[in-house]
mmCIF file of C-alpha atoms and ligand atoms in Angstrom:
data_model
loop_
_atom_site.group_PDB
_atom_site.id
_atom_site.type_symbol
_atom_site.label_atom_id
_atom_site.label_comp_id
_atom_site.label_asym_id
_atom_site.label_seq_id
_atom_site.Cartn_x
_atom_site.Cartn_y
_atom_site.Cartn_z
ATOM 1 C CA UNK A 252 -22.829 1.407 -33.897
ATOM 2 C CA UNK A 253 -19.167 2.746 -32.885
ATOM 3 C CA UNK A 254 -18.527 1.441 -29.086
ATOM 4 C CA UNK A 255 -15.646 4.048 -29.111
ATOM 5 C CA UNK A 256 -18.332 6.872 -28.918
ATOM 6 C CA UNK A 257 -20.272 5.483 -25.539
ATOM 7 C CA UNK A 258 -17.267 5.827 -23.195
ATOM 8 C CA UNK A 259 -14.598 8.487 -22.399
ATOM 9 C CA UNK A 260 -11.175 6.830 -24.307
ATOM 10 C CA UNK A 261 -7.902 8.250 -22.621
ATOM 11 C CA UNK A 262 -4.818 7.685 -25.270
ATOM 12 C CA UNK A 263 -2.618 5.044 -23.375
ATOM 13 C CA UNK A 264 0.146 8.255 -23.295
ATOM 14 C CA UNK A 265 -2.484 9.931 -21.463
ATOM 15 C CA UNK A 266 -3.299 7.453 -18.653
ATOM 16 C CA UNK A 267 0.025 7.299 -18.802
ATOM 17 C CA UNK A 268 0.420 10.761 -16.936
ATOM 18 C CA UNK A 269 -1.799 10.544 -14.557
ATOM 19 C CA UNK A 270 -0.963 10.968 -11.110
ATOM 20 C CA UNK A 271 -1.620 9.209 -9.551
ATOM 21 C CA UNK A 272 -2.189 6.541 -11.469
ATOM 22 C CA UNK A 273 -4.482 3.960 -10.508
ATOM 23 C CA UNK A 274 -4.392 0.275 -12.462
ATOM 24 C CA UNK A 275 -6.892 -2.347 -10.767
ATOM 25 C CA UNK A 276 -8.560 -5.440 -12.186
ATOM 26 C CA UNK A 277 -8.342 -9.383 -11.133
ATOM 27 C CA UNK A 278 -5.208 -10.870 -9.782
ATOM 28 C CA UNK A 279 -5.982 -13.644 -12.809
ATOM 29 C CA UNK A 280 -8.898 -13.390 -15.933
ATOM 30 C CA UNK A 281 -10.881 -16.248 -15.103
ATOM 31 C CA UNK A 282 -13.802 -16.503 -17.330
ATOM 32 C CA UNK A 283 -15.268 -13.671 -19.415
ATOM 33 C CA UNK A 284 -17.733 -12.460 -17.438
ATOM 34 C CA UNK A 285 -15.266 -11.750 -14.806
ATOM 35 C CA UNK A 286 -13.573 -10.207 -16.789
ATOM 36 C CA UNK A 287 -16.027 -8.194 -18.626
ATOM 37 C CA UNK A 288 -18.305 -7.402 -15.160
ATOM 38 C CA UNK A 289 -15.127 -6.280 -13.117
ATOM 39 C CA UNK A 290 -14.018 -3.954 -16.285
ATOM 40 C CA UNK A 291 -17.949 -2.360 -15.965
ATOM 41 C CA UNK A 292 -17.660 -2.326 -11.994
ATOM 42 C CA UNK A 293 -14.225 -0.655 -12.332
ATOM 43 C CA UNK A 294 -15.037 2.068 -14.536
ATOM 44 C CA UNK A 295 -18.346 2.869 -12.807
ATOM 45 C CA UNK A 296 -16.299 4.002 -9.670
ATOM 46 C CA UNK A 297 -14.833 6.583 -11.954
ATOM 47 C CA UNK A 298 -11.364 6.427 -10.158
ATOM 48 C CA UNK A 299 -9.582 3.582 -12.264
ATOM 49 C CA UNK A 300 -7.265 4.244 -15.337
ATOM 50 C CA UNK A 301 -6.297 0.656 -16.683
ATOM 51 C CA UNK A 302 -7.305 -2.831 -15.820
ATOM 52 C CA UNK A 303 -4.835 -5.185 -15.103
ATOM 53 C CA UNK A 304 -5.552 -9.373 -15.096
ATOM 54 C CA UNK A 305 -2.936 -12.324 -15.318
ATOM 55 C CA UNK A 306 -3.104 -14.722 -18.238
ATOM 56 C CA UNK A 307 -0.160 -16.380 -17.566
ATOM 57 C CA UNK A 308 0.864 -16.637 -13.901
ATOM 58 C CA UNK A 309 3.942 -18.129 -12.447
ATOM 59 C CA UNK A 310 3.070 -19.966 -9.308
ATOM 60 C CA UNK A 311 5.314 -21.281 -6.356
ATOM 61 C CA UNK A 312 3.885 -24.491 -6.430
ATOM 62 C CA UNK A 313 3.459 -26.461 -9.750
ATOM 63 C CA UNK A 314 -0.421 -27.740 -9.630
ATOM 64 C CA UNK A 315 -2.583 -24.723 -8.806
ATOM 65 C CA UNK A 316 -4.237 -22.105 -11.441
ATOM 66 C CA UNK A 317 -1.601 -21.258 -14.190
ATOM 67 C CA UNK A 318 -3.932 -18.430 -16.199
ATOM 68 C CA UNK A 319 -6.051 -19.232 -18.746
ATOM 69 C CA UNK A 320 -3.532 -18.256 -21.349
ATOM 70 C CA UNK A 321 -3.864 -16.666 -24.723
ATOM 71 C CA UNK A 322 -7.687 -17.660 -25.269
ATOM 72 C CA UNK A 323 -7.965 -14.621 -22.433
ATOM 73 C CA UNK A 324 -7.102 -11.652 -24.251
ATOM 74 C CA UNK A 325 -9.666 -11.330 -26.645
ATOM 75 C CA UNK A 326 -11.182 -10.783 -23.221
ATOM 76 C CA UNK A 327 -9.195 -8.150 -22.684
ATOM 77 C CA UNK A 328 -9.778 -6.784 -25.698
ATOM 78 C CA UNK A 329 -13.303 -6.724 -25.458
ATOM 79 C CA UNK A 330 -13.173 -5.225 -21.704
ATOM 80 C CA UNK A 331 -11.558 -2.402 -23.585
ATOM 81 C CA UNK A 332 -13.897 -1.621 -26.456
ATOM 82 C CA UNK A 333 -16.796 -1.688 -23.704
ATOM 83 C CA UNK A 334 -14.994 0.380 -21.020
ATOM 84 C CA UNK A 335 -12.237 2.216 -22.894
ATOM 85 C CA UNK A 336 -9.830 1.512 -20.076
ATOM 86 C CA UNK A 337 -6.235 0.324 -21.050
ATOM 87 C CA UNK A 338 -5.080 -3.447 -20.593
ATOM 88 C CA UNK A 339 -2.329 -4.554 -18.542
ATOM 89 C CA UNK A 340 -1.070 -7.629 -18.773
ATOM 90 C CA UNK A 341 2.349 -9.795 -17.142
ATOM 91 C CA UNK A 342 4.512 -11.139 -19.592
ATOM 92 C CA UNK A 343 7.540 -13.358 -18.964
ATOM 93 C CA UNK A 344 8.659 -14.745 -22.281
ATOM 94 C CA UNK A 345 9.265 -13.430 -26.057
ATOM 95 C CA UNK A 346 5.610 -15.841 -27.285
ATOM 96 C CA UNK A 347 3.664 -13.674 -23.907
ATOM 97 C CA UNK A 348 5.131 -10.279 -25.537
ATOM 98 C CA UNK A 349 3.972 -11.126 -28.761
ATOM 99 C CA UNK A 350 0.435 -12.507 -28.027
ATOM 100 C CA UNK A 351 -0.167 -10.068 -25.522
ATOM 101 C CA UNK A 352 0.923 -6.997 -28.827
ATOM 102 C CA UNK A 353 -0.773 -8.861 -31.118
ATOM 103 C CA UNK A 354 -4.279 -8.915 -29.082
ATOM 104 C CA UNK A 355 -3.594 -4.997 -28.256
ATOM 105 C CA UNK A 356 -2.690 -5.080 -25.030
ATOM 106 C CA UNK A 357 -1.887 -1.295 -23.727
ATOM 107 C CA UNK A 358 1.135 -1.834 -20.884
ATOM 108 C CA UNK A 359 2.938 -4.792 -20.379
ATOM 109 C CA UNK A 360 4.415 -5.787 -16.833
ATOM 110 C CA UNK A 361 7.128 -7.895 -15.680
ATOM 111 C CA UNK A 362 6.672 -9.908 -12.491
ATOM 112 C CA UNK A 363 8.669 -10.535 -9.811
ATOM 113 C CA UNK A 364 9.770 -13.601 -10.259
ATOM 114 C CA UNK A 365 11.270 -12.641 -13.535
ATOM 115 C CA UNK A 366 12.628 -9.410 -12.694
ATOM 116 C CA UNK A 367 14.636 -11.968 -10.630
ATOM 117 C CA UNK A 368 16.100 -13.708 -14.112
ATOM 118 C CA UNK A 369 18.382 -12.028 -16.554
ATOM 119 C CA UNK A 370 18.013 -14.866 -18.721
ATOM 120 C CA UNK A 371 14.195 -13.921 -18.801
ATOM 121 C CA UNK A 372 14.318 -10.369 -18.727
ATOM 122 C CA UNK A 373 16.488 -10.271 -22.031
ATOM 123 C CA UNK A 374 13.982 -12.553 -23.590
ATOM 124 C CA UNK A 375 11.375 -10.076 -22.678
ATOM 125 C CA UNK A 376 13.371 -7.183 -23.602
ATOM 126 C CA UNK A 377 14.361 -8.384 -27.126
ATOM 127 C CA UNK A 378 10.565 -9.413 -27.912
ATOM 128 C CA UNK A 379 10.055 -5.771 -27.438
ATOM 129 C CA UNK A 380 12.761 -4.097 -29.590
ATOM 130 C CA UNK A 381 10.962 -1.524 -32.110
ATOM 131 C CA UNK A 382 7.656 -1.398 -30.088
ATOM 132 C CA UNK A 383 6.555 1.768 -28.649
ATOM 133 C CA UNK A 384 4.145 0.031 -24.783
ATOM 134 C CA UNK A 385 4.998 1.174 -21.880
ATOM 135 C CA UNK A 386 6.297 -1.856 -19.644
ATOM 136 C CA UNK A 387 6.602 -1.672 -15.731
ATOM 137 C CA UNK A 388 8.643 -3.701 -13.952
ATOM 138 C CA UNK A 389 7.899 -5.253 -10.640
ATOM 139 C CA UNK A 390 11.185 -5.428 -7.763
ATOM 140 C CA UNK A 391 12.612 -9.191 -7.652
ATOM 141 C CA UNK A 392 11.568 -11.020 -5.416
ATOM 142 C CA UNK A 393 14.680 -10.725 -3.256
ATOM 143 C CA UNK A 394 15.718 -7.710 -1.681
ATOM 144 C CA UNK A 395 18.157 -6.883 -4.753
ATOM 145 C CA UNK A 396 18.058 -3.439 -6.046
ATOM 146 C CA UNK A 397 20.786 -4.546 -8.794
ATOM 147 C CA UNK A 398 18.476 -6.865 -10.415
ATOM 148 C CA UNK A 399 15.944 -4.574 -10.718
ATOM 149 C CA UNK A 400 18.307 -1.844 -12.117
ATOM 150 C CA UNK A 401 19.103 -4.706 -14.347
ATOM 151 C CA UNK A 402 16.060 -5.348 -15.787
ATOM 152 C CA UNK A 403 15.155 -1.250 -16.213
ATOM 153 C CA UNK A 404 18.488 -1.335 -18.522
ATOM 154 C CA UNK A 405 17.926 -4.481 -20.460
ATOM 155 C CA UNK A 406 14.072 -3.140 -21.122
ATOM 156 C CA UNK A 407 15.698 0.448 -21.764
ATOM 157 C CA UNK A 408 18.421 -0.363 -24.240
ATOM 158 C CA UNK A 409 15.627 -2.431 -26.421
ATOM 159 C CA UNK A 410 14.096 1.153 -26.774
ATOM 160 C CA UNK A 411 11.301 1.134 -24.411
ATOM 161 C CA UNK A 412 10.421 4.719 -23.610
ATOM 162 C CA UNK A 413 7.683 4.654 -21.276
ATOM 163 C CA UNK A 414 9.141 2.132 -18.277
ATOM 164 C CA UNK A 415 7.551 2.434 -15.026
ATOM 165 C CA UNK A 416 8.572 0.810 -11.433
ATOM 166 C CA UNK A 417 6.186 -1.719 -9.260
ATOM 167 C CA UNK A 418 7.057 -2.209 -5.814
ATOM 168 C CA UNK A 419 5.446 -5.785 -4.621
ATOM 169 C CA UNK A 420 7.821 -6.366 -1.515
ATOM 170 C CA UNK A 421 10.175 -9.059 -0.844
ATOM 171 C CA UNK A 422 9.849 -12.654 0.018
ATOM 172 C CA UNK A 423 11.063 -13.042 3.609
ATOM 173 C CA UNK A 424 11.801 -16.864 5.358
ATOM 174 C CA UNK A 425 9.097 -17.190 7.904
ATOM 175 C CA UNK A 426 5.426 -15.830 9.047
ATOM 176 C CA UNK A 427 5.269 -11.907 9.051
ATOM 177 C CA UNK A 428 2.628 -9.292 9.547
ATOM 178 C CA UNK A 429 2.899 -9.109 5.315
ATOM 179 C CA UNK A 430 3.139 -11.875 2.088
ATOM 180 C CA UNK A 431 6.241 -9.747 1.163
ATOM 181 C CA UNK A 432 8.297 -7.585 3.527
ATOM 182 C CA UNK A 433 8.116 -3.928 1.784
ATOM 183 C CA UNK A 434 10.763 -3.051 2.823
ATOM 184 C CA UNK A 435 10.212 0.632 2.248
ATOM 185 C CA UNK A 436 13.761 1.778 2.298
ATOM 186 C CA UNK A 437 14.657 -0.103 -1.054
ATOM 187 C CA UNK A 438 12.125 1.223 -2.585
ATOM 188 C CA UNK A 439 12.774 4.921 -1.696
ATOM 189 C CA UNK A 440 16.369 4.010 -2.530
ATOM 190 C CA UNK A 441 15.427 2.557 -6.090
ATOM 191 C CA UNK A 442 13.032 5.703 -6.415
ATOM 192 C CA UNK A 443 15.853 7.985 -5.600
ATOM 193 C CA UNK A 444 18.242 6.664 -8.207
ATOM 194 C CA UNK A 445 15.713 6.646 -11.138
ATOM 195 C CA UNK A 446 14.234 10.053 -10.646
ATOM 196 C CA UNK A 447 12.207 10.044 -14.374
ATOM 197 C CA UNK A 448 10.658 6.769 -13.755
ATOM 198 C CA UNK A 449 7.309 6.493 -12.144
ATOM 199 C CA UNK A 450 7.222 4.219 -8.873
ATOM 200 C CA UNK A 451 3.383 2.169 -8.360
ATOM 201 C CA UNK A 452 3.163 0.561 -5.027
ATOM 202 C CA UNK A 453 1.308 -3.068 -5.501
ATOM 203 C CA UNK A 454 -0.105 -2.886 -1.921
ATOM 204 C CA UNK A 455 -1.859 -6.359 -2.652
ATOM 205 C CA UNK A 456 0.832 -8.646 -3.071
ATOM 206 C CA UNK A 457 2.634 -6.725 -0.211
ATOM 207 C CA UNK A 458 -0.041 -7.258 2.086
ATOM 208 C CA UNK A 459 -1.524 -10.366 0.620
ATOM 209 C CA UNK A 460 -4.819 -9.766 2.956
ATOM 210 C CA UNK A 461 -7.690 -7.393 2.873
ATOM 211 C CA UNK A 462 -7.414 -6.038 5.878
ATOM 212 C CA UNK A 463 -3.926 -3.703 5.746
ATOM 213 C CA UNK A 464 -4.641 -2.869 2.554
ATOM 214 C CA UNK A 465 -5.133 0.885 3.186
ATOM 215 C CA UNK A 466 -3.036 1.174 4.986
ATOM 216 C CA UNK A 467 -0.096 0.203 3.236
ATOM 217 C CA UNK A 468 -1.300 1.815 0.265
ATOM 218 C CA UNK A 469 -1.490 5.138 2.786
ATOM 219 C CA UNK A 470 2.321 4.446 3.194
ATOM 220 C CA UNK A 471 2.987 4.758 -0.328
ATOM 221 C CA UNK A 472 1.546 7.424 -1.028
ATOM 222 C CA UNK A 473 2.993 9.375 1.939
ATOM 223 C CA UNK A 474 5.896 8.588 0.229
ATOM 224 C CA UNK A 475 5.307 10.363 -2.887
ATOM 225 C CA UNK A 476 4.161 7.192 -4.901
ATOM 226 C CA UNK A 477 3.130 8.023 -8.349
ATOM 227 C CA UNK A 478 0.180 5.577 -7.890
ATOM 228 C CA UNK A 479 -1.122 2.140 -6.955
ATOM 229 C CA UNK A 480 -1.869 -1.069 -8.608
ATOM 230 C CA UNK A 481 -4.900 -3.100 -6.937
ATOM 231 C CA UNK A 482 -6.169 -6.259 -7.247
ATOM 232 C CA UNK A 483 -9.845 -6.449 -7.363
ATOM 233 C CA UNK A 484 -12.636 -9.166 -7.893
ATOM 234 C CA UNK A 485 -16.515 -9.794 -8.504
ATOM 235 C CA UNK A 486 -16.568 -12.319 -5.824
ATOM 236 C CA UNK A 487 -13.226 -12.080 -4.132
ATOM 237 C CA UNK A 488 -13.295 -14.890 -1.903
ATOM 238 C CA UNK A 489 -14.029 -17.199 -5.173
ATOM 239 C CA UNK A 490 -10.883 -15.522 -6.775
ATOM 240 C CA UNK A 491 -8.436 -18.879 -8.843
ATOM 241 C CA UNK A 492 -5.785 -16.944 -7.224
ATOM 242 C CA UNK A 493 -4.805 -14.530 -4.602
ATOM 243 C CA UNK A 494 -8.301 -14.755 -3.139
ATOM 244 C CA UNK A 495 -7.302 -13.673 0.860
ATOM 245 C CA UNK A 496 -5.765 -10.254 -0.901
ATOM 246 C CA UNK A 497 -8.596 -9.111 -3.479
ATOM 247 C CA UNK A 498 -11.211 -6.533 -2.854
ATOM 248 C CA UNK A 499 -14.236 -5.886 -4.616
ATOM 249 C CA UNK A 500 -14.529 -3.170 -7.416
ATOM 250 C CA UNK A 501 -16.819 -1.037 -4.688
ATOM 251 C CA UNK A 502 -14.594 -1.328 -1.886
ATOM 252 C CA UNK A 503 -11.798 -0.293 -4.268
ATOM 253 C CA UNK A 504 -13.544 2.986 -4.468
ATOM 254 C CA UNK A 505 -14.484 3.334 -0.695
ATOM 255 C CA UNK A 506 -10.588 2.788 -0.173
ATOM 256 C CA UNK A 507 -9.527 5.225 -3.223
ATOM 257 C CA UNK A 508 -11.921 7.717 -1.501
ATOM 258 C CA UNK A 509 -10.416 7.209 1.955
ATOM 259 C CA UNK A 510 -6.783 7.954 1.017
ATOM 260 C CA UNK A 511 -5.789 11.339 2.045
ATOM 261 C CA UNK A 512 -3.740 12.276 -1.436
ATOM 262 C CA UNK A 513 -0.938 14.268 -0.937
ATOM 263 C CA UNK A 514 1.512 16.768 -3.228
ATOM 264 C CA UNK A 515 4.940 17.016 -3.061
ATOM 265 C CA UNK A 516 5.877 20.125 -1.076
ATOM 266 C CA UNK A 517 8.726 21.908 -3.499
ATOM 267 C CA UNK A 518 9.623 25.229 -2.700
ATOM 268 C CA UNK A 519 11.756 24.165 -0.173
ATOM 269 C CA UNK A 520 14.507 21.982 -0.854
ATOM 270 C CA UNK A 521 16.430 22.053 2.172
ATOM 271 C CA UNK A 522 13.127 20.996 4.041
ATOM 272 C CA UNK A 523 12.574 18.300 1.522
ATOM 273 C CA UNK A 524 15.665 17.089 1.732
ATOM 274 C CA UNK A 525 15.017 16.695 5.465
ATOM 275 C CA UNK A 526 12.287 15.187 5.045
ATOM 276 C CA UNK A 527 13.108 12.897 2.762
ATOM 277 C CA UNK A 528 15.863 11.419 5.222
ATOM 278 C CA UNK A 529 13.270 11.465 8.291
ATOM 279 C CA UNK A 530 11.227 9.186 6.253
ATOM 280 C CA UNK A 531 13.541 7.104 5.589
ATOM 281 C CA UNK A 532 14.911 7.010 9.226
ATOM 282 C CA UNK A 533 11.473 6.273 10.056
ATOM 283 C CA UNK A 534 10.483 3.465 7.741
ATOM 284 C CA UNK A 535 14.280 1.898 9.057
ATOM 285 C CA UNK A 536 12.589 1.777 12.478
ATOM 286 C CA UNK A 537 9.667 0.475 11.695
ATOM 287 C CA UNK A 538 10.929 -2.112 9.703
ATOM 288 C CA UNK A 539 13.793 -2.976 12.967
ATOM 289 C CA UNK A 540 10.611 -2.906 15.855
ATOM 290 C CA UNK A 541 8.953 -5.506 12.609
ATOM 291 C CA UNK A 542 12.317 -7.750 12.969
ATOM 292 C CA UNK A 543 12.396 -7.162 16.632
ATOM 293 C CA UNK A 544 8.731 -8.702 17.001
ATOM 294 C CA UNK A 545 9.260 -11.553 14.942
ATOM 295 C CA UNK A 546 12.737 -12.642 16.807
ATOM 296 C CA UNK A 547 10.825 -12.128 19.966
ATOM 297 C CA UNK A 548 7.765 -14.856 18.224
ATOM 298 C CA UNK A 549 11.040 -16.952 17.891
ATOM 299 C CA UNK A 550 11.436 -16.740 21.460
ATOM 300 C CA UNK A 551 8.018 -17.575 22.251
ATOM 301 C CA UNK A 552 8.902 -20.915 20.427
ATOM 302 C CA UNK A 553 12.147 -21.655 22.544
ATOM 303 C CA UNK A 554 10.235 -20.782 25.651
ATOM 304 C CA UNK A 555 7.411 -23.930 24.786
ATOM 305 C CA UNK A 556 10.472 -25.825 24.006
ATOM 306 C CA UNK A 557 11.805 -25.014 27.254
ATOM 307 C CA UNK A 558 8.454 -25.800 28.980
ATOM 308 C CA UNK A 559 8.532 -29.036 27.659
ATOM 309 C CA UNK A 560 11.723 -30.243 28.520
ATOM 310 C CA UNK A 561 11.682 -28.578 31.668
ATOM 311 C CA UNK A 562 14.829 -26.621 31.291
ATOM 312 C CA UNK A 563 16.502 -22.587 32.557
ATOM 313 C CA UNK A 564 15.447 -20.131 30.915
ATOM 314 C CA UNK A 565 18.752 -18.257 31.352
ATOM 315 C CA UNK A 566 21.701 -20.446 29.797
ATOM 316 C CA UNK A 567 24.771 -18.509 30.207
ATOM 317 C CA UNK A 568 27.120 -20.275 27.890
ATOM 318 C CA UNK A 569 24.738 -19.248 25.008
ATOM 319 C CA UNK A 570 24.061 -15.567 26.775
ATOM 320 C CA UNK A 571 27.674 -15.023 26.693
ATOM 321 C CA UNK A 572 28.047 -16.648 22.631
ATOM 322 C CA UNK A 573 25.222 -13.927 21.457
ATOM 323 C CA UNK A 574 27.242 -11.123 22.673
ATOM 324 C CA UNK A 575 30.716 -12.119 22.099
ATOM 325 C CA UNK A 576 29.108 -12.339 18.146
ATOM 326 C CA UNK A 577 27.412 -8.462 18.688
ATOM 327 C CA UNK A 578 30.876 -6.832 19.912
ATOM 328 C CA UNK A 579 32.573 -8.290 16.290
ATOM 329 C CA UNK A 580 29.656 -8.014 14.273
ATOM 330 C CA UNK A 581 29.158 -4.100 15.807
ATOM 331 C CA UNK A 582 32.830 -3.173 15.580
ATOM 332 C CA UNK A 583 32.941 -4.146 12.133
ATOM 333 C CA UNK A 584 29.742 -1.912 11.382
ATOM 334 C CA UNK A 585 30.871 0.439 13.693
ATOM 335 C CA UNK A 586 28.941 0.379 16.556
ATOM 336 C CA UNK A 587 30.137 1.041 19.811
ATOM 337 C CA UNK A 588 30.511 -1.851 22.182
ATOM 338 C CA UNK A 589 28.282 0.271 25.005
ATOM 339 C CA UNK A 590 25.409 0.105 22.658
ATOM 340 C CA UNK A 591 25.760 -3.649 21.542
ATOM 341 C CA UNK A 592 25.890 -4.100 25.254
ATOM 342 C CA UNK A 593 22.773 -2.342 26.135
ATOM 343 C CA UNK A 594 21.137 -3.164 22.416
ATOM 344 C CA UNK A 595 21.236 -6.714 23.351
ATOM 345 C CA UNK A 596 20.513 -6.568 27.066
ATOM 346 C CA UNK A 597 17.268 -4.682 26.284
ATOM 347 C CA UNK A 598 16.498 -7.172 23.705
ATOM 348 C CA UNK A 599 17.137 -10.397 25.931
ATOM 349 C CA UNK A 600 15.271 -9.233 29.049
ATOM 350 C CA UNK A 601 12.557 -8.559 26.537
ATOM 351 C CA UNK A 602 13.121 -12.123 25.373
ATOM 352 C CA UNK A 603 13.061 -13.734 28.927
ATOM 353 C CA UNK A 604 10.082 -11.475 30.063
ATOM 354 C CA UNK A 605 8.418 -13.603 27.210
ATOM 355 C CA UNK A 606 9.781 -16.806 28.046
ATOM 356 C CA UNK A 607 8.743 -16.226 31.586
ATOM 357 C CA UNK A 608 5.033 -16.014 30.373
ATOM 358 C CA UNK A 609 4.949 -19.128 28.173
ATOM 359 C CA UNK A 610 6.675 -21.393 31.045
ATOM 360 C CA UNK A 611 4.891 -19.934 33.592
ATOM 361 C CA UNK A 612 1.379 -19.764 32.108
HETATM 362 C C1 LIG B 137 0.501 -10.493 -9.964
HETATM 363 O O1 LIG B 137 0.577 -9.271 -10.142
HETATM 364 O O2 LIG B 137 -0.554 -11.134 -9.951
HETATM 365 C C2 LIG B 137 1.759 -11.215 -9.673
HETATM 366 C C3 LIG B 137 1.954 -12.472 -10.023
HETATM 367 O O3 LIG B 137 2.587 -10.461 -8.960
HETATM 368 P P1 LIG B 137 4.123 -10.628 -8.520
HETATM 369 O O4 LIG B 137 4.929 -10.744 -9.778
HETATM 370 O O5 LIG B 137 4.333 -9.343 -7.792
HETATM 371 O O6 LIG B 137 4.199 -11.819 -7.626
HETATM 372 MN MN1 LIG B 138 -1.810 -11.876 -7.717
#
């Protein structure tokens, strides 16, 4: 029997194209049946174009689930011959590239945390010199658009052809509404400056929960995204990593289906061009009111402090400090001392509205 017969096989160049482009699978392979079932469950919804799964994976923390490793790709492999969708796989040394080529994997992708390493990414990159795979690259973890330029050239000049962009968000100090901060304007930024390569949003480790999911995935593709990378599971909550973020293969369709798509408007540029700076304008704001909330959270926390010690809530020596520090900061950015003035009394009143609540509640 030839297995390449039962199912629809799309060249890797041809998945390639597709727009937009939709790569989903487990945040790590687990066992083979995971692997296997969520391959099946993928390509039954009919809207999936490669299957992505760790093998290796670099965790924060040194004792939790590190991949299965090589014995996984045969996995892979088989997922393939039984679905016909292409295999993506991280890689973040010169051994990963090789294993990962010599078990046929389709697209390689390098994560975050060593898009942050030029040490690493020139490993990578010189473990691929004289292969033809197309390799995305994820942003660094930090919000540094150089690195990530950095890594597209050190991947380029080995001769990689077919080199795609993942936007994952950015690690940010503190609790916020997302795992990583998205950040959206240095993504349209990085999108701007590399016009031929094709920019993925990875909505699940920007979110890191179910519930924004859409949402965020919306965003992207309002913003011309040339597709999405999703993490999905059999039995999400059991997930060895990433568990809070995964969604099942059928809810990855209900979502897919939700999406409004949209096309690029481009007969006319001086709209687009418009347009293009609104968004931008717009995702600034919405990023500020996201900063603005979580200073205000900050607050929140002086104002128990406060309570407990039993002290103003109004402590003019530091009032005065904050501004004095907004007049130099603004002049040097050039901003007008009447705004700082009213910036910052907007945002303080706001701040002792809140305090007011916690010590008086
Ligand atoms: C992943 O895709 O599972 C992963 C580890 O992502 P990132 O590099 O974005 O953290
Ligand atoms: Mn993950």
């Amino acid at each position: 029997m030839n297995e390449q017969q039962q199912v629809e096989r799309l060249s890797v160049d041809e998945v390639w194209n597709k727009r937009p482009l939709i790569i989903s699978g487990p945040c790590s392979a687990e066992t083979e049946e995971q692997v296997l079932e969520t391959a099946l469950r993928l390509q039954a919804t009919g809207k999936v174009h490669a299957l992505r799964a760790g093998i290796w994976k670099p965790r924060t923390r040194p004792g939790s689930f590190e991949g299965v490793g090589t014995k996984g790709l045969p996995w892979l492999q088989m997922a393939r011959k039984l679905t016909g969708l292409p295999t993506a796989v991280e890689v973040a040394t010169a051994k990963q590239v090789e294993d990962a080529l010599h078990f046929d994997v389709d697209i390689l992708w390098i994560g975050a945390r060593t898009t942050v390493n030029p040490f690493s990414v020139q490993e990578v990159a010189d473990a691929l010199r004289g292969v033809k795979v197309p390799v995305l690259i994820k942003n660094p973890i930090n919000p540094d658009l150089e690195l990530w330029t950095g890594a597209v050239e050190r991947v380029a000049k080995a001769g990689i052809e077919q080199i795609g962009l993942i936007h994952r968000g950015f690690s940010s100090y503190g609790n916020t509404e997302y795992r990583n901060a998205p950040m959206w304007h240095l993504a349209i930024e990085m999108k701007r400056r590399n016009q031929n390569l094709p920019m993925i949003c990875d909505p699940s480790h920007i979110c890191g929960r179910r519930d924004i999911l859409q949402a965020v995935s919306q965003r992207s593709i309002d913003l011309d995204y040339d597709g999405l990378m999703i993490e999905s599971h059999i039995t999400p909550d059991q997930a060895w990593s990433d568990a809070k973020q995964q969604i099942t293969p059928e809810r990855l369709n209900e979502m897919l289906s939700q999406i409004q798509w949209r096309t690029e408007m481009i007969d006319a540029p001086e709209a687009s061009v418009l347009d293009k700076l609104r968004e931008q304008i717009n995702h600034i704001d919405d990023e500020l009111l996201q900063l603005l909330a979580q200073r205000m959270k900050i607050a929140d926390q002086i104002g128990v402090y406060k309570r407990d010690h039993n002290v103003t809530i109004l402590q003019t020596n530091r009032w005065n400090e904050i501004l004095e520090k907004g007049f130099q900061k603004g002049k040097q950015l050039g901003l007008s001392q009447e705004f700082i003035n009213k910036y910052f009394d907007a945002v303080h009143m706001e701040s002792i509205q809140h305090q007011n609540k916690i010590m008086n509640s």
